[in-house]
Coordinates of C-alpha atoms in Angstrom, one line a residue:
X1 CA 90.0 58.3 101.9
X2 CA 90.6 61.9 102.9
X3 CA 92.6 64.4 100.9
X4 CA 93.4 68.1 100.7
X5 CA 91.8 69.9 97.8
X6 CA 91.0 73.4 96.5
X7 CA 88.2 72.3 94.2
X8 CA 84.7 73.3 94.9
X9 CA 81.4 73.2 93.0
X10 CA 81.4 77.0 92.6
X11 CA 85.0 76.8 91.2
X12 CA 84.0 74.1 88.7
X13 CA 81.0 76.2 87.6
X14 CA 83.3 79.2 87.2
X15 CA 85.7 77.3 85.0
X16 CA 82.9 76.3 82.7
X17 CA 81.5 79.8 82.6
X18 CA 84.9 81.3 81.8
X19 CA 85.3 78.8 78.9
X20 CA 81.9 79.9 77.5
X21 CA 82.7 83.6 77.9
X22 CA 86.0 83.2 76.1
X23 CA 84.3 81.4 73.2
X24 CA 81.6 84.1 73.1
X25 CA 84.3 86.8 73.4
X26 CA 86.1 85.5 70.3
X27 CA 82.9 85.6 68.3
X28 CA 81.8 89.0 69.6
X29 CA 83.4 91.2 66.9
X30 CA 80.9 89.7 64.4
X31 CA 77.9 91.2 66.2
X32 CA 79.1 94.4 67.9
X33 CA 80.5 97.7 67.0
X34 CA 84.1 98.9 66.9
X35 CA 83.4 101.2 69.9
X36 CA 82.4 98.3 72.1
X37 CA 85.5 96.3 71.0
X38 CA 87.7 99.3 72.0
X39 CA 86.0 99.5 75.4
X40 CA 86.5 95.8 75.9
X41 CA 90.2 96.1 75.0
X42 CA 90.6 98.8 77.6
X43 CA 88.8 96.6 80.2
X44 CA 90.9 93.5 79.4
X45 CA 94.2 95.3 79.5
X46 CA 93.5 97.1 82.7
X47 CA 92.3 93.8 84.2
X48 CA 95.6 92.2 83.2
X49 CA 97.6 94.9 84.9
X50 CA 95.4 94.7 87.9
X51 CA 95.8 91.0 88.3
X52 CA 99.6 91.3 87.9
X53 CA 99.7 94.1 90.6
X54 CA 97.4 92.0 92.8
X55 CA 99.9 89.2 92.6
X56 CA 102.7 91.4 93.6
X57 CA 101.0 93.3 96.4
X58 CA 98.1 91.1 97.4
X59 CA 100.0 87.8 97.5
X60 CA 103.7 88.7 97.4
X61 CA 103.5 91.7 99.8
X62 CA 105.5 93.8 97.2
X63 CA 103.7 97.2 97.0
X64 CA 105.1 98.7 93.9
X65 CA 104.1 102.1 92.5
X66 CA 106.5 101.9 89.7
X67 CA 104.8 99.4 87.4
X68 CA 104.6 102.1 84.7
X69 CA 108.3 101.5 84.2
X70 CA 107.6 98.1 82.8
X71 CA 104.6 99.3 80.8
X72 CA 106.7 102.0 79.2
X73 CA 109.8 100.0 78.5
X74 CA 107.7 97.2 77.0
X75 CA 106.0 99.7 74.8
X76 CA 109.2 101.4 73.7
X77 CA 110.9 98.0 73.0
X78 CA 108.0 97.1 70.8
X79 CA 108.3 100.4 68.9
X80 CA 112.1 99.8 68.6
X81 CA 111.5 96.4 67.2
X82 CA 109.1 97.8 64.6
X83 CA 110.9 101.0 63.6
X84 CA 114.6 100.1 64.1
X85 CA 114.5 96.3 63.4
X86 CA 111.6 96.1 60.9
X87 CA 109.7 93.5 62.9
X88 CA 106.0 93.0 62.6
X89 CA 104.2 94.7 65.6
X90 CA 102.6 91.4 66.8
X91 CA 106.1 89.7 67.0
X92 CA 107.6 92.9 68.5
X93 CA 105.2 92.5 71.5
X94 CA 107.4 89.7 72.7
X95 CA 110.3 92.0 72.6
X96 CA 108.4 94.2 75.1
X97 CA 108.1 91.4 77.5
X98 CA 111.8 90.6 77.3
X99 CA 112.8 94.2 77.7
X100 CA 110.7 94.5 80.8
X101 CA 112.2 91.3 82.2
X102 CA 115.7 92.7 81.6
X103 CA 114.8 96.0 83.4
X104 CA 113.3 94.1 86.3
X105 CA 116.7 92.5 87.2
X106 CA 118.5 95.7 88.2
X107 CA 115.2 97.2 89.5
X108 CA 114.8 94.3 91.9
X109 CA 118.5 94.4 92.8
X110 CA 118.1 97.9 94.2
X111 CA 114.5 97.9 95.3
X112 CA 114.7 94.7 97.4
X113 CA 117.2 96.5 99.6
X114 CA 114.3 98.7 100.7
X115 CA 111.3 97.8 102.8
X116 CA 107.7 99.0 103.1
X117 CA 107.1 102.5 102.0
X118 CA 110.7 102.9 100.9
X119 CA 110.3 100.0 98.5
X120 CA 107.2 101.7 97.0
X121 CA 109.0 105.0 96.6
X122 CA 112.1 103.3 95.2
X123 CA 110.1 101.6 92.4
X124 CA 108.5 105.0 91.6
X125 CA 111.9 106.7 91.4
X126 CA 113.3 104.0 89.1
X127 CA 110.3 104.5 86.8
X128 CA 110.9 108.2 86.7
X129 CA 114.5 107.7 85.9
X130 CA 113.5 105.4 83.0
X131 CA 111.1 108.0 81.7
X132 CA 113.8 110.6 81.6
X133 CA 116.3 108.3 79.9
X134 CA 113.8 107.2 77.3
X135 CA 113.0 110.9 76.6
X136 CA 116.5 111.2 75.3
X137 CA 116.1 108.4 72.7
X138 CA 116.0 110.5 69.6
X139 CA 115.5 107.6 67.2
X140 CA 112.1 107.0 68.8
X141 CA 111.0 110.7 68.9
X142 CA 112.7 111.8 72.1
X143 CA 110.4 113.7 74.4
X144 CA 107.7 114.2 71.9
X145 CA 107.3 110.6 71.0
X146 CA 106.5 108.9 67.6
X147 CA 104.0 106.8 65.8
X148 CA 104.2 103.4 64.2
X149 CA 105.0 103.7 60.4
X150 CA 102.1 103.4 58.0
X151 CA 103.7 100.4 56.3
X152 CA 103.9 98.6 59.7
X153 CA 100.3 99.3 60.8
X154 CA 98.9 98.3 57.4
X155 CA 100.7 94.9 57.4
X156 CA 100.1 93.7 60.9
X157 CA 100.0 89.9 61.1
X158 CA 96.5 88.6 61.0
X159 CA 94.6 91.7 60.0
X160 CA 94.1 90.6 56.4
X161 CA 92.4 87.4 57.6
X162 CA 90.2 89.4 60.0
X163 CA 89.2 91.9 57.2
X164 CA 88.1 88.9 55.0
X165 CA 86.3 87.2 57.9
X166 CA 84.3 90.1 59.2
X167 CA 84.3 92.4 56.1
X168 CA 85.7 95.4 58.1
X169 CA 88.2 98.1 57.3
X170 CA 91.9 98.0 58.2
X171 CA 91.6 100.1 61.4
X172 CA 88.7 98.0 62.7
X173 CA 90.6 94.8 61.9
X174 CA 93.6 96.1 64.0
X175 CA 91.2 96.8 66.9
X176 CA 89.7 93.3 66.6
X177 CA 93.2 91.7 66.6
X178 CA 94.3 93.8 69.6
X179 CA 91.1 92.7 71.4
X180 CA 91.7 89.1 70.7
X181 CA 95.3 89.3 71.9
X182 CA 94.1 91.2 75.0
X183 CA 91.6 88.4 75.7
X184 CA 94.2 85.7 75.3
X185 CA 96.6 87.6 77.6
X186 CA 94.2 88.2 80.4
X187 CA 93.0 84.6 80.3
X188 CA 96.7 83.4 80.3
X189 CA 97.7 85.7 83.1
X190 CA 94.7 84.9 85.3
X191 CA 95.0 81.2 84.7
X192 CA 98.7 81.2 85.6
X193 CA 98.1 83.2 88.8
X194 CA 95.3 80.8 89.7
X195 CA 97.4 77.7 89.1
X196 CA 100.3 79.3 91.0
X197 CA 98.1 80.1 94.1
X198 CA 96.8 76.6 94.2
X199 CA 100.3 75.1 94.1
X200 CA 102.8 74.7 96.9
X201 CA 104.5 77.8 95.6
X202 CA 101.3 79.7 96.3
X203 CA 101.3 78.5 99.9
X204 CA 104.9 79.7 100.2
X205 CA 104.1 83.0 98.7
X206 CA 101.2 83.6 101.1
X207 CA 103.5 82.6 104.0
X208 CA 106.2 85.1 102.9
X209 CA 103.5 87.9 102.6
X210 CA 102.2 87.2 106.1
X211 CA 105.4 86.7 108.0
X212 CA 108.8 86.4 106.3
X213 CA 110.6 85.1 109.4
X214 CA 108.1 82.4 110.0
X215 CA 108.1 81.3 106.3
X216 CA 111.9 81.1 106.3
X217 CA 111.8 79.1 109.5
X218 CA 109.9 76.3 107.7
X219 CA 112.3 76.3 104.7
X220 CA 110.8 78.8 102.4
X221 CA 113.4 80.8 100.4
X222 CA 111.7 84.2 100.7
X223 CA 114.3 86.1 98.6
X224 CA 114.2 83.7 95.7
X225 CA 110.4 83.6 95.7
X226 CA 110.1 87.4 95.7
X227 CA 112.6 87.6 92.9
X228 CA 110.6 85.1 90.8
X229 CA 107.3 86.9 91.4
X230 CA 108.8 90.3 90.6
X231 CA 110.4 89.1 87.4
X232 CA 107.3 87.3 86.1
X233 CA 105.1 90.3 86.9
X234 CA 107.5 92.6 85.1
X235 CA 107.6 90.5 82.0
X236 CA 103.8 90.2 81.9
X237 CA 103.4 93.9 82.5
X238 CA 105.8 94.6 79.6
X239 CA 103.8 92.4 77.3
X240 CA 100.6 94.2 78.3
X241 CA 102.3 97.6 77.7
X242 CA 103.5 96.6 74.3
X243 CA 100.0 95.4 73.3
X244 CA 98.4 98.6 74.5
X245 CA 100.6 100.7 72.3
X246 CA 100.2 98.4 69.3
X247 CA 96.6 99.4 69.5
X248 CA 97.2 103.1 70.0
X249 CA 100.1 103.1 67.4
X250 CA 101.4 106.3 69.0
X251 CA 103.8 106.7 71.9
X252 CA 105.5 109.3 74.1
X253 CA 107.4 109.2 77.4
X254 CA 104.6 110.9 79.2
X255 CA 102.0 108.5 77.9
X256 CA 104.1 105.3 78.3
X257 CA 105.4 106.1 81.8
X258 CA 102.2 107.7 83.2
X259 CA 102.0 106.8 86.8
X260 CA 98.3 107.7 86.9
X261 CA 97.2 105.5 84.0
X262 CA 99.3 102.4 84.7
X263 CA 99.7 102.4 88.4
X264 CA 97.3 104.7 90.3
X265 CA 94.3 103.4 88.4
X266 CA 95.5 99.8 88.7
X267 CA 95.8 100.2 92.5
X268 CA 92.3 101.8 92.6
X269 CA 90.9 98.8 90.7
X270 CA 92.5 96.3 93.1
X271 CA 91.6 98.2 96.3
X272 CA 88.0 98.7 95.2
X273 CA 87.5 95.1 94.1
X274 CA 89.4 93.4 96.9
X275 CA 93.2 92.9 97.2
X276 CA 94.4 89.3 97.7
X277 CA 91.6 87.7 95.6
X278 CA 91.4 86.9 91.9
X279 CA 87.8 88.0 91.8
X280 CA 88.6 91.4 93.3
X281 CA 90.3 92.9 90.2
X282 CA 87.4 91.7 88.0
X283 CA 84.8 93.5 90.1
X284 CA 87.2 96.5 90.5
X285 CA 87.8 97.0 86.8
X286 CA 84.0 96.9 86.1
X287 CA 83.4 99.6 88.7
X288 CA 86.3 101.6 87.4
X289 CA 85.0 101.5 83.8
X290 CA 81.5 102.6 84.9
X291 CA 82.9 105.5 86.8
X292 CA 85.3 106.4 84.0
X293 CA 82.5 106.4 81.4
X294 CA 80.2 108.4 83.6
X295 CA 82.6 111.0 85.0
X296 CA 85.6 111.3 82.6
X297 CA 84.2 114.5 81.2
X298 CA 84.2 116.2 84.6
X299 CA 87.9 116.8 84.8
X300 CA 89.2 117.0 88.4
X301 CA 85.8 115.9 89.8
X302 CA 86.4 112.5 88.1
X303 CA 89.7 112.0 90.1
X304 CA 88.1 113.3 93.3
X305 CA 85.2 110.9 92.9
X306 CA 87.7 108.0 92.4
X307 CA 89.5 109.0 95.5
X308 CA 86.4 109.3 97.6
X309 CA 85.1 106.0 96.4
X310 CA 88.4 104.3 97.3
X311 CA 88.4 105.9 100.8
X312 CA 84.7 104.8 101.4
X313 CA 85.5 101.2 100.4
X314 CA 88.6 101.1 102.6
X315 CA 86.6 102.4 105.6
X316 CA 83.4 100.4 105.2
X317 CA 84.7 97.3 103.2
X318 CA 88.4 96.9 104.0
X319 CA 88.6 93.7 102.0
X320 CA 87.0 95.4 98.9
X321 CA 83.6 94.9 97.3
X322 CA 84.3 91.3 96.5
X323 CA 85.4 90.7 100.1
X324 CA 82.1 92.1 101.2
X325 CA 80.1 89.9 98.8
X326 CA 82.2 86.8 99.7
X327 CA 81.8 87.4 103.4
X328 CA 78.0 87.6 103.2
X329 CA 77.5 84.8 100.7
X330 CA 80.4 82.5 101.3
X331 CA 81.0 82.4 97.6
X332 CA 84.5 81.8 96.1
X333 CA 84.6 81.7 92.3
X334 CA 88.4 81.0 92.2
X335 CA 89.0 79.0 95.4
X336 CA 92.7 78.8 96.4
X337 CA 92.3 77.7 100.1
X338 CA 92.8 74.1 100.9
X339 CA 90.1 72.1 102.6
X340 CA 89.8 68.5 103.8
X341 CA 87.6 66.3 101.4
X342 CA 86.4 62.8 102.1
X343 CA 83.5 60.5 101.9
X344 CA 81.6 62.1 104.9
X345 CA 82.6 65.7 104.2
X346 CA 80.4 67.9 102.1
X347 CA 82.1 69.9 99.3
X348 CA 82.0 73.7 99.8
X349 CA 80.9 76.4 97.4

């Protein structure tokens, strides 16, 4: 009996490897330093943002350069929950996701009336407007920002258990908790995107990206699909932003709505790794972290090197580093393409 499937031997092996890595990642704080945990937190949160942007641009055709709006509003909503409502910071992270979702509704209403480059510029303008508005919020520090209260950071849910388990100080326990939450978030986001792309909705999304008119001609509701993807991406970005600023415990409009940190670097990661693939952002974030670690002390040369690296990849490997690897090896760790399987058909890698 013949059937359409996305499962391959390489995909099954990847699922097992990911499970092993997640278990190892949970136990890692017992054998490594606080500095490594902080580096891994940075990698995981940037990977989460990159996977979300890749879903928007690589699969949905929505090239947004205003994702910092959702990072910022998610972070500020978390701070508002802690400072103004007295919530525990971990619980207030959820408020960040809800606030970003709420902001995404009017953002999509206006931005979806624009196409191509105008859409990208429109999202950036909305993010800048949000930054200016938040800078007027005096209860949360206005333009200079504020910090989480000492009583909030010293009573974060779960840190007492971590201190008892690993025998670490309060600050290290907060870093471990933030790392575990980042690990859970990146696994959840990547798994949801993977399942989405393997479903019928994934096929519809790819069809809308490639040709809206053709997709609509076969019954795909392009508008509704784009709305859904944009709202989901905004909520996930808001959650990530809230988590990032739980770990830093300090916020300001310039930091929370930084286009370089939360959009430019994310786009670099996706372009370098390979847009339109789940593996691409994983490769891209590792390359970005290595470059950042090696060149961050060189000021403007660091940014110039990132720009030159992006240009070189776009010229010589238009599908990114993972696209180059995949083309030469035929390897797909997260296969989403459907193939015909049957008794006389060999499974692919």
